[in-house]
PDB file of C-alpha atoms in Angstrom:
ATOM      1  CA  MET A   1       0.000   0.000   0.000  1.00  0.00           C
ATOM      2  CA  ILE A   2       1.272   3.457  -0.894  1.00  0.00           C
ATOM      3  CA  ARG A   3       1.713   5.671   2.183  1.00  0.00           C
ATOM      4  CA  LEU A   4       4.125   8.257   0.765  1.00  0.00           C
ATOM      5  CA  ILE A   5       4.238  10.033  -2.614  1.00  0.00           C
ATOM      6  CA  VAL A   6       7.392  11.935  -3.510  1.00  0.00           C
ATOM      7  CA  LEU A   7       7.223  14.379  -6.411  1.00  0.00           C
ATOM      8  CA  ASP A   8       9.986  16.120  -8.273  1.00  0.00           C
ATOM      9  CA  LEU A   9       9.056  19.715  -9.157  1.00  0.00           C
ATOM     10  CA  ASP A  10      10.532  20.969 -12.440  1.00  0.00           C
ATOM     11  CA  GLN A  11       9.279  19.167 -15.546  1.00  0.00           C
ATOM     12  CA  THR A  12       7.311  16.760 -13.332  1.00  0.00           C
ATOM     13  CA  VAL A  13       4.804  18.883 -11.423  1.00  0.00           C
ATOM     14  CA  MET A  14       5.404  22.129 -13.321  1.00  0.00           C
ATOM     15  CA  GLY A  15       7.064  23.432 -16.457  1.00  0.00           C
ATOM     16  CA  SER A  16       9.190  26.508 -17.067  1.00  0.00           C
ATOM     17  CA  ASP A  17       6.142  28.724 -16.467  1.00  0.00           C
ATOM     18  CA  LEU A  18       6.164  27.456 -12.834  1.00  0.00           C
ATOM     19  CA  THR A  19       2.438  26.759 -12.847  1.00  0.00           C
ATOM     20  CA  ILE A  20       0.782  23.553 -11.647  1.00  0.00           C
ATOM     21  CA  SER A  21      -2.178  22.188 -13.570  1.00  0.00           C
ATOM     22  CA  PRO A  22      -5.611  21.730 -11.961  1.00  0.00           C
ATOM     23  CA  ARG A  23      -5.544  17.983 -12.633  1.00  0.00           C
ATOM     24  CA  VAL A  24      -2.258  17.543 -10.758  1.00  0.00           C
ATOM     25  CA  LYS A  25      -3.585  19.575  -7.834  1.00  0.00           C
ATOM     26  CA  THR A  26      -6.785  17.493  -7.748  1.00  0.00           C
ATOM     27  CA  ALA A  27      -4.871  14.186  -7.823  1.00  0.00           C
ATOM     28  CA  ILE A  28      -2.716  15.371  -4.926  1.00  0.00           C
ATOM     29  CA  ARG A  29      -5.737  16.482  -2.867  1.00  0.00           C
ATOM     30  CA  GLN A  30      -7.457  13.159  -3.445  1.00  0.00           C
ATOM     31  CA  ALA A  31      -4.370  11.229  -2.351  1.00  0.00           C
ATOM     32  CA  GLN A  32      -4.096  13.385   0.770  1.00  0.00           C
ATOM     33  CA  ALA A  33      -7.769  12.721   1.521  1.00  0.00           C
ATOM     34  CA  ARG A  34      -6.923   9.009   1.589  1.00  0.00           C
ATOM     35  CA  GLY A  35      -4.309   9.635   4.249  1.00  0.00           C
ATOM     36  CA  ILE A  36      -1.284   9.418   1.959  1.00  0.00           C
ATOM     37  CA  VAL A  37       1.639  11.687   2.832  1.00  0.00           C
ATOM     38  CA  LEU A  38       2.704  13.945  -0.054  1.00  0.00           C
ATOM     39  CA  THR A  39       6.081  15.628  -0.301  1.00  0.00           C
ATOM     40  CA  LEU A  40       8.447  17.216  -2.815  1.00  0.00           C
ATOM     41  CA  ALA A  41      11.992  16.198  -3.750  1.00  0.00           C
ATOM     42  CA  THR A  42      13.685  18.958  -5.698  1.00  0.00           C
ATOM     43  CA  GLY A  43      16.960  20.621  -6.414  1.00  0.00           C
ATOM     44  CA  ARG A  44      15.359  23.943  -5.525  1.00  0.00           C
ATOM     45  CA  GLU A  45      16.274  25.799  -2.356  1.00  0.00           C
ATOM     46  CA  ALA A  46      14.093  25.248   0.717  1.00  0.00           C
ATOM     47  CA  GLN A  47      12.359  28.622   0.809  1.00  0.00           C
ATOM     48  CA  LEU A  48      11.234  28.417  -2.815  1.00  0.00           C
ATOM     49  CA  ALA A  49      10.237  24.749  -2.562  1.00  0.00           C
ATOM     50  CA  ALA A  50       8.123  25.682   0.465  1.00  0.00           C
ATOM     51  CA  ARG A  51       6.207  28.163  -1.714  1.00  0.00           C
ATOM     52  CA  PHE A  52       5.074  25.339  -3.977  1.00  0.00           C
ATOM     53  CA  ALA A  53       4.444  23.039  -1.009  1.00  0.00           C
ATOM     54  CA  ARG A  54       2.018  25.622   0.360  1.00  0.00           C
ATOM     55  CA  GLU A  55       0.312  25.896  -3.025  1.00  0.00           C
ATOM     56  CA  LEU A  56      -0.235  22.124  -2.932  1.00  0.00           C
ATOM     57  CA  SER A  57      -1.227  22.071   0.771  1.00  0.00           C
ATOM     58  CA  ILE A  58       1.779  19.849   1.509  1.00  0.00           C
ATOM     59  CA  THR A  59       2.585  19.881   5.211  1.00  0.00           C
ATOM     60  CA  ALA A  60       5.162  17.087   5.420  1.00  0.00           C
ATOM     61  CA  PRO A  61       8.874  17.929   5.426  1.00  0.00           C
ATOM     62  CA  ILE A  62      10.215  18.480   1.911  1.00  0.00           C
ATOM     63  CA  ILE A  63      13.446  17.256   0.324  1.00  0.00           C
ATOM     64  CA  CYS A  64      15.482  20.119  -1.145  1.00  0.00           C
ATOM     65  CA  ALA A  65      18.930  20.736  -2.643  1.00  0.00           C
ATOM     66  CA  GLN A  66      18.959  17.314  -4.344  1.00  0.00           C
ATOM     67  CA  GLY A  67      18.564  15.571  -0.992  1.00  0.00           C
ATOM     68  CA  GLY A  68      21.020  17.709   0.941  1.00  0.00           C
ATOM     69  CA  CYS A  69      18.379  19.562   2.960  1.00  0.00           C
ATOM     70  CA  ILE A  70      15.185  18.319   4.639  1.00  0.00           C
ATOM     71  CA  TYR A  71      13.013  21.300   5.495  1.00  0.00           C
ATOM     72  CA  ASP A  72       9.818  21.483   7.556  1.00  0.00           C
ATOM     73  CA  PRO A  73       7.633  24.214   6.016  1.00  0.00           C
ATOM     74  CA  GLN A  74       5.293  24.109   9.018  1.00  0.00           C
ATOM     75  CA  THR A  75       7.932  25.083  11.568  1.00  0.00           C
ATOM     76  CA  ASN A  76      10.384  26.802   9.210  1.00  0.00           C
ATOM     77  CA  GLN A  77      13.133  24.473  10.423  1.00  0.00           C
ATOM     78  CA  VAL A  78      15.862  22.512   8.679  1.00  0.00           C
ATOM     79  CA  LEU A  79      15.607  18.982  10.046  1.00  0.00           C
ATOM     80  CA  HIS A  80      18.622  17.484   8.299  1.00  0.00           C
ATOM     81  CA  GLU A  81      21.291  18.862   5.993  1.00  0.00           C
ATOM     82  CA  VAL A  82      24.623  18.183   4.361  1.00  0.00           C
ATOM     83  CA  ARG A  83      26.612  21.165   3.080  1.00  0.00           C
ATOM     84  CA  LEU A  84      29.610  21.504   0.802  1.00  0.00           C
ATOM     85  CA  PRO A  85      32.739  21.585   2.992  1.00  0.00           C
ATOM     86  CA  ARG A  86      34.345  25.024   3.260  1.00  0.00           C
ATOM     87  CA  ALA A  87      37.649  23.532   2.072  1.00  0.00           C
ATOM     88  CA  VAL A  88      36.203  22.452  -1.276  1.00  0.00           C
ATOM     89  CA  LEU A  89      34.824  25.883  -2.214  1.00  0.00           C
ATOM     90  CA  PRO A  90      38.163  27.360  -3.431  1.00  0.00           C
ATOM     91  CA  VAL A  91      38.656  24.266  -5.595  1.00  0.00           C
ATOM     92  CA  VAL A  92      35.186  24.648  -7.108  1.00  0.00           C
ATOM     93  CA  ILE A  93      35.659  28.363  -7.802  1.00  0.00           C
ATOM     94  CA  ALA A  94      39.134  27.850  -9.283  1.00  0.00           C
ATOM     95  CA  SER A  95      37.792  25.090 -11.542  1.00  0.00           C
ATOM     96  CA  ALA A  96      34.928  27.327 -12.662  1.00  0.00           C
ATOM     97  CA  THR A  97      37.389  30.085 -13.546  1.00  0.00           C
ATOM     98  CA  ARG A  98      39.733  27.721 -15.373  1.00  0.00           C
ATOM     99  CA  HIS A  99      36.997  26.070 -17.444  1.00  0.00           C
ATOM    100  CA  GLY A 100      34.753  29.103 -17.905  1.00  0.00           C
ATOM    101  CA  TRP A 101      31.717  27.614 -16.141  1.00  0.00           C
ATOM    102  CA  ASN A 102      28.679  29.801 -15.382  1.00  0.00           C
ATOM    103  CA  ILE A 103      28.426  29.057 -11.664  1.00  0.00           C
ATOM    104  CA  HIS A 104      26.298  29.995  -8.678  1.00  0.00           C
ATOM    105  CA  PHE A 105      25.833  28.599  -5.155  1.00  0.00           C
ATOM    106  CA  GLU A 106      22.667  27.739  -3.241  1.00  0.00           C
ATOM    107  CA  THR A 107      21.743  27.816   0.436  1.00  0.00           C
ATOM    108  CA  ALA A 108      18.358  27.154   2.012  1.00  0.00           C
ATOM    109  CA  ASP A 109      17.097  30.674   1.463  1.00  0.00           C
ATOM    110  CA  ARG A 110      19.441  32.443  -0.974  1.00  0.00           C
ATOM    111  CA  LEU A 111      21.398  31.929  -4.188  1.00  0.00           C
ATOM    112  CA  TYR A 112      24.789  33.572  -4.703  1.00  0.00           C
ATOM    113  CA  PHE A 113      26.114  34.618  -8.112  1.00  0.00           C
ATOM    114  CA  PRO A 114      29.535  36.084  -8.940  1.00  0.00           C
ATOM    115  CA  PRO A 115      29.694  39.834  -9.644  1.00  0.00           C
ATOM    116  CA  GLU A 116      29.788  39.190 -13.392  1.00  0.00           C
ATOM    117  CA  SER A 117      28.809  36.105 -15.406  1.00  0.00           C
ATOM    118  CA  ARG A 118      27.406  34.921 -18.724  1.00  0.00           C
ATOM    119  CA  HIS A 119      24.291  33.280 -17.272  1.00  0.00           C
ATOM    120  CA  PRO A 120      21.504  33.325 -19.898  1.00  0.00           C
ATOM    121  CA  GLU A 121      18.281  35.165 -19.158  1.00  0.00           C
ATOM    122  CA  ALA A 122      16.430  31.829 -19.196  1.00  0.00           C
ATOM    123  CA  ILE A 123      18.047  30.824 -15.901  1.00  0.00           C
ATOM    124  CA  PHE A 124      16.814  33.980 -14.210  1.00  0.00           C
ATOM    125  CA  GLU A 125      13.319  33.219 -15.488  1.00  0.00           C
ATOM    126  CA  LEU A 126      13.500  29.854 -13.709  1.00  0.00           C
ATOM    127  CA  LEU A 127      14.698  31.682 -10.595  1.00  0.00           C
ATOM    128  CA  ARG A 128      12.155  34.496 -10.689  1.00  0.00           C
ATOM    129  CA  TYR A 129      10.678  33.514  -7.315  1.00  0.00           C
ATOM    130  CA  SER A 130      14.081  32.821  -5.743  1.00  0.00           C
ATOM    131  CA  ASN A 131      16.003  35.122  -3.429  1.00  0.00           C
ATOM    132  CA  TRP A 132      19.316  35.653  -5.237  1.00  0.00           C
ATOM    133  CA  ALA A 133      22.106  38.188  -5.273  1.00  0.00           C
ATOM    134  CA  ARG A 134      25.451  38.934  -6.912  1.00  0.00           C
ATOM    135  CA  VAL A 135      28.355  39.214  -4.497  1.00  0.00           C
ATOM    136  CA  GLY A 136      31.822  40.613  -4.915  1.00  0.00           C
ATOM    137  CA  ASP A 137      33.688  37.532  -3.702  1.00  0.00           C
ATOM    138  CA  LEU A 138      32.029  34.134  -3.536  1.00  0.00           C
ATOM    139  CA  LEU A 139      34.508  32.894  -0.938  1.00  0.00           C
ATOM    140  CA  GLN A 140      34.306  35.894   1.356  1.00  0.00           C
ATOM    141  CA  ASP A 141      30.731  37.101   0.909  1.00  0.00           C
ATOM    142  CA  MET A 142      28.729  33.900   1.388  1.00  0.00           C
ATOM    143  CA  PRO A 143      27.849  33.903   5.115  1.00  0.00           C
ATOM    144  CA  GLU A 144      27.521  30.121   5.304  1.00  0.00           C
ATOM    145  CA  GLU A 145      28.588  26.985   3.492  1.00  0.00           C
ATOM    146  CA  PRO A 146      26.213  26.269   0.582  1.00  0.00           C
ATOM    147  CA  HIS A 147      24.290  23.059   0.038  1.00  0.00           C
ATOM    148  CA  LYS A 148      25.405  22.877  -3.592  1.00  0.00           C
ATOM    149  CA  PHE A 149      26.624  24.739  -6.652  1.00  0.00           C
ATOM    150  CA  ILE A 150      25.105  24.869 -10.128  1.00  0.00           C
ATOM    151  CA  VAL A 151      26.755  25.155 -13.526  1.00  0.00           C
ATOM    152  CA  THR A 152      24.523  26.622 -16.247  1.00  0.00           C
ATOM    153  CA  LEU A 153      25.335  25.334 -19.722  1.00  0.00           C
ATOM    154  CA  ASP A 154      25.488  27.682 -22.693  1.00  0.00           C
ATOM    155  CA  ARG A 155      24.631  24.851 -25.089  1.00  0.00           C
ATOM    156  CA  LEU A 156      23.101  21.402 -24.660  1.00  0.00           C
ATOM    157  CA  GLU A 157      26.055  19.849 -26.454  1.00  0.00           C
ATOM    158  CA  ASP A 158      28.364  21.117 -23.672  1.00  0.00           C
ATOM    159  CA  ARG A 159      26.865  18.735 -21.112  1.00  0.00           C
ATOM    160  CA  GLU A 160      29.212  15.756 -21.462  1.00  0.00           C
ATOM    161  CA  ARG A 161      32.288  17.973 -21.636  1.00  0.00           C
ATOM    162  CA  VAL A 162      31.338  19.919 -18.498  1.00  0.00           C
ATOM    163  CA  LEU A 163      30.423  16.727 -16.629  1.00  0.00           C
ATOM    164  CA  ARG A 164      33.841  15.321 -17.473  1.00  0.00           C
ATOM    165  CA  GLU A 165      35.582  18.537 -16.389  1.00  0.00           C
ATOM    166  CA  MET A 166      33.692  18.572 -13.094  1.00  0.00           C
ATOM    167  CA  ARG A 167      34.516  14.973 -12.301  1.00  0.00           C
ATOM    168  CA  GLU A 168      38.185  15.352 -13.251  1.00  0.00           C
ATOM    169  CA  SER A 169      38.610  18.640 -11.352  1.00  0.00           C
ATOM    170  CA  LEU A 170      36.672  17.774  -8.213  1.00  0.00           C
ATOM    171  CA  GLY A 171      37.156  14.027  -7.940  1.00  0.00           C
ATOM    172  CA  GLY A 172      35.343  12.412  -5.051  1.00  0.00           C
ATOM    173  CA  GLN A 173      34.876  15.669  -3.149  1.00  0.00           C
ATOM    174  CA  VAL A 174      31.675  16.522  -5.031  1.00  0.00           C
ATOM    175  CA  THR A 175      29.073  14.546  -6.956  1.00  0.00           C
ATOM    176  CA  ALA A 176      28.149  16.079 -10.325  1.00  0.00           C
ATOM    177  CA  VAL A 177      24.560  15.407 -11.394  1.00  0.00           C
ATOM    178  CA  PRO A 178      22.613  16.674 -14.431  1.00  0.00           C
ATOM    179  CA  SER A 179      19.294  18.048 -13.203  1.00  0.00           C
ATOM    180  CA  HIS A 180      17.978  19.962 -16.228  1.00  0.00           C
ATOM    181  CA  PRO A 181      18.953  20.172 -19.923  1.00  0.00           C
ATOM    182  CA  HIS A 182      20.952  23.327 -19.119  1.00  0.00           C
ATOM    183  CA  LEU A 183      22.006  22.629 -15.518  1.00  0.00           C
ATOM    184  CA  ILE A 184      24.592  20.409 -13.825  1.00  0.00           C
ATOM    185  CA  GLU A 185      24.726  20.496 -10.042  1.00  0.00           C
ATOM    186  CA  GLY A 186      27.579  19.815  -7.665  1.00  0.00           C
ATOM    187  CA  VAL A 187      26.428  18.319  -4.358  1.00  0.00           C
ATOM    188  CA  PRO A 188      28.360  16.881  -1.398  1.00  0.00           C
ATOM    189  CA  ALA A 189      29.702  13.394  -2.037  1.00  0.00           C
ATOM    190  CA  GLY A 190      27.125  10.759  -1.117  1.00  0.00           C
ATOM    191  CA  VAL A 191      24.161  13.133  -1.328  1.00  0.00           C
ATOM    192  CA  ASN A 192      21.262  12.498  -3.693  1.00  0.00           C
ATOM    193  CA  LYS A 193      17.475  12.363  -3.557  1.00  0.00           C
ATOM    194  CA  ALA A 194      17.555   8.769  -2.282  1.00  0.00           C
ATOM    195  CA  HIS A 195      19.698   9.956   0.640  1.00  0.00           C
ATOM    196  CA  GLY A 196      17.075  12.565   1.494  1.00  0.00           C
ATOM    197  CA  LEU A 197      14.152  10.215   0.907  1.00  0.00           C
ATOM    198  CA  ALA A 198      15.646   7.491   3.102  1.00  0.00           C
ATOM    199  CA  TRP A 199      16.127  10.017   5.926  1.00  0.00           C
ATOM    200  CA  LEU A 200      12.561  11.259   5.544  1.00  0.00           C
ATOM    201  CA  GLY A 201      11.182   7.720   5.435  1.00  0.00           C
ATOM    202  CA  ARG A 202      12.863   6.936   8.762  1.00  0.00           C
ATOM    203  CA  HIS A 203      11.608  10.231  10.193  1.00  0.00           C
ATOM    204  CA  LEU A 204       8.023   9.429   9.171  1.00  0.00           C
ATOM    205  CA  GLY A 205       8.171   5.715   9.931  1.00  0.00           C
ATOM    206  CA  ILE A 206       7.396   4.798   6.306  1.00  0.00           C
ATOM    207  CA  GLY A 207       9.295   2.052   4.491  1.00  0.00           C
ATOM    208  CA  ARG A 208      10.631   2.271   0.975  1.00  0.00           C
ATOM    209  CA  GLU A 209       8.171  -0.369  -0.233  1.00  0.00           C
ATOM    210  CA  GLU A 210       5.366   2.043   0.742  1.00  0.00           C
ATOM    211  CA  ALA A 211       6.763   4.942  -1.317  1.00  0.00           C
ATOM    212  CA  LEU A 212       5.854   6.129  -4.812  1.00  0.00           C
ATOM    213  CA  ALA A 213       8.423   8.459  -6.414  1.00  0.00           C
ATOM    214  CA  ILE A 214       7.829  10.411  -9.635  1.00  0.00           C
ATOM    215  CA  GLY A 215      10.510  12.328 -11.553  1.00  0.00           C
ATOM    216  CA  ASP A 216      12.024  13.145 -14.915  1.00  0.00           C
ATOM    217  CA  SER A 217      15.765  13.896 -14.717  1.00  0.00           C
ATOM    218  CA  GLU A 218      18.993  12.050 -14.004  1.00  0.00           C
ATOM    219  CA  SER A 219      18.975  13.562 -10.516  1.00  0.00           C
ATOM    220  CA  ASP A 220      15.741  11.637  -9.858  1.00  0.00           C
ATOM    221  CA  ILE A 221      17.208   8.222 -10.691  1.00  0.00           C
ATOM    222  CA  PRO A 222      18.396   7.407  -7.139  1.00  0.00           C
ATOM    223  CA  MET A 223      14.968   8.079  -5.608  1.00  0.00           C
ATOM    224  CA  LEU A 224      13.146   6.162  -8.360  1.00  0.00           C
ATOM    225  CA  GLU A 225      15.390   3.183  -7.611  1.00  0.00           C
ATOM    226  CA  TRP A 226      14.932   3.586  -3.835  1.00  0.00           C
ATOM    227  CA  ALA A 227      11.132   3.793  -3.809  1.00  0.00           C
ATOM    228  CA  GLY A 228       8.883   0.767  -3.974  1.00  0.00           C
ATOM    229  CA  ILE A 229       7.422   2.208  -7.170  1.00  0.00           C
ATOM    230  CA  GLY A 230       9.502   4.546  -9.312  1.00  0.00           C
ATOM    231  CA  VAL A 231       7.730   6.407 -12.107  1.00  0.00           C
ATOM    232  CA  ALA A 232       9.450   8.306 -14.925  1.00  0.00           C
ATOM    233  CA  MET A 233       7.656  11.086 -16.724  1.00  0.00           C
ATOM    234  CA  GLY A 234       7.089  10.645 -20.440  1.00  0.00           C
ATOM    235  CA  ASN A 235       9.381  13.623 -21.060  1.00  0.00           C
ATOM    236  CA  SER A 236      12.246  11.914 -19.187  1.00  0.00           C
ATOM    237  CA  SER A 237      15.531  10.936 -20.773  1.00  0.00           C
ATOM    238  CA  PRO A 238      16.073   7.285 -21.792  1.00  0.00           C
ATOM    239  CA  ALA A 239      18.332   6.779 -18.743  1.00  0.00           C
ATOM    240  CA  VAL A 240      15.538   7.749 -16.361  1.00  0.00           C
ATOM    241  CA  LYS A 241      12.952   5.631 -18.148  1.00  0.00           C
ATOM    242  CA  ALA A 242      15.309   2.646 -18.023  1.00  0.00           C
ATOM    243  CA  VAL A 243      15.246   2.491 -14.192  1.00  0.00           C
ATOM    244  CA  ALA A 244      11.520   3.204 -13.780  1.00  0.00           C
ATOM    245  CA  ASP A 245       8.854   0.655 -12.897  1.00  0.00           C
ATOM    246  CA  TRP A 246       6.412   2.570 -15.097  1.00  0.00           C
ATOM    247  CA  VAL A 247       6.568   5.453 -17.556  1.00  0.00           C
ATOM    248  CA  ALA A 248       3.811   8.031 -17.194  1.00  0.00           C
ATOM    249  CA  PRO A 249       2.564  10.428 -19.865  1.00  0.00           C
ATOM    250  CA  THR A 250       4.448  13.696 -20.316  1.00  0.00           C
ATOM    251  CA  LEU A 251       4.228  16.861 -18.257  1.00  0.00           C
ATOM    252  CA  ALA A 252       1.962  18.386 -20.914  1.00  0.00           C
ATOM    253  CA  GLU A 253      -0.352  15.390 -20.472  1.00  0.00           C
ATOM    254  CA  ASP A 254      -0.429  15.701 -16.657  1.00  0.00           C
ATOM    255  CA  GLY A 255       1.699  12.592 -16.276  1.00  0.00           C
ATOM    256  CA  ALA A 256       2.223  13.102 -12.528  1.00  0.00           C
ATOM    257  CA  ALA A 257      -1.554  13.138 -11.987  1.00  0.00           C
ATOM    258  CA  VAL A 258      -1.967  10.012 -14.128  1.00  0.00           C
ATOM    259  CA  ALA A 259       0.669   8.204 -12.037  1.00  0.00           C
ATOM    260  CA  ILE A 260      -0.969   9.227  -8.754  1.00  0.00           C
ATOM    261  CA  GLU A 261      -4.365   8.112 -10.040  1.00  0.00           C
ATOM    262  CA  ARG A 262      -2.935   4.781 -11.213  1.00  0.00           C
ATOM    263  CA  PHE A 263      -0.953   3.806  -8.114  1.00  0.00           C
ATOM    264  CA  ALA A 264      -2.357   5.760  -5.171  1.00  0.00           C
ATOM    265  CA  HIS A 265      -6.074   5.943  -5.880  1.00  0.00           C
ATOM    266  CA  ARG A 266      -6.554   2.272  -6.557  1.00  0.00           C
ATOM    267  CA  ARG A 267      -8.206   0.078  -3.938  1.00  0.00           C
ATOM    268  CA  GLU A 268      -5.970  -2.502  -2.357  1.00  0.00           C
TER     269      GLU A 268
END
């Protein structure tokens, strides 16, 4: 029996317009009415993810920063987190300078950009509800260690090259994970959405066999493999679909709602 539904946000629950369809909202409400716990698992920072949790009437702790931060939107508290070590930040920044990466860092409530960069306008559209700022010195002006950093790609064909550069430059200190066609994220070694989901499952007393996870990107693969039922969106890459127990329709076809209706609304 499904007791927990875990939803990715971007390209699963919402598109680049950051709106959630009525059918998805209805499917979520109906699952909640059956006593199923709903939560989000996203790369987004905690404060922004909480905005969408409120829109969906989600009260359970949410998984943010690719699993590196578990945030309770009811109490405004971080329940669990793993941050990038301070010692690795100079290595990340030096690598970004050497390779020409468009880089920014993320904490629970703010994103930090360098004073000048070539980030495309499209990334700022995705971040239009985020609290972000440019700072003079990323090492000196971030008041706390970030949960992750993000490299924005100029071109889709740069992905494999940048992934290789990140892995060669940063070794085992950071895990590089593609999370969007134009984004590659650097998270602490060992952190992923399965890490966050396993922590939350223990916190809630819900086993992995009772979890339904729905996502679309490579960053969702660990949680799809961890959950009892892992669902890939129809707009997912072949790698994501390959690990899924079922492939839902696309975002445009309300695939997340279809998956919830198929697996969570059925009578046992």
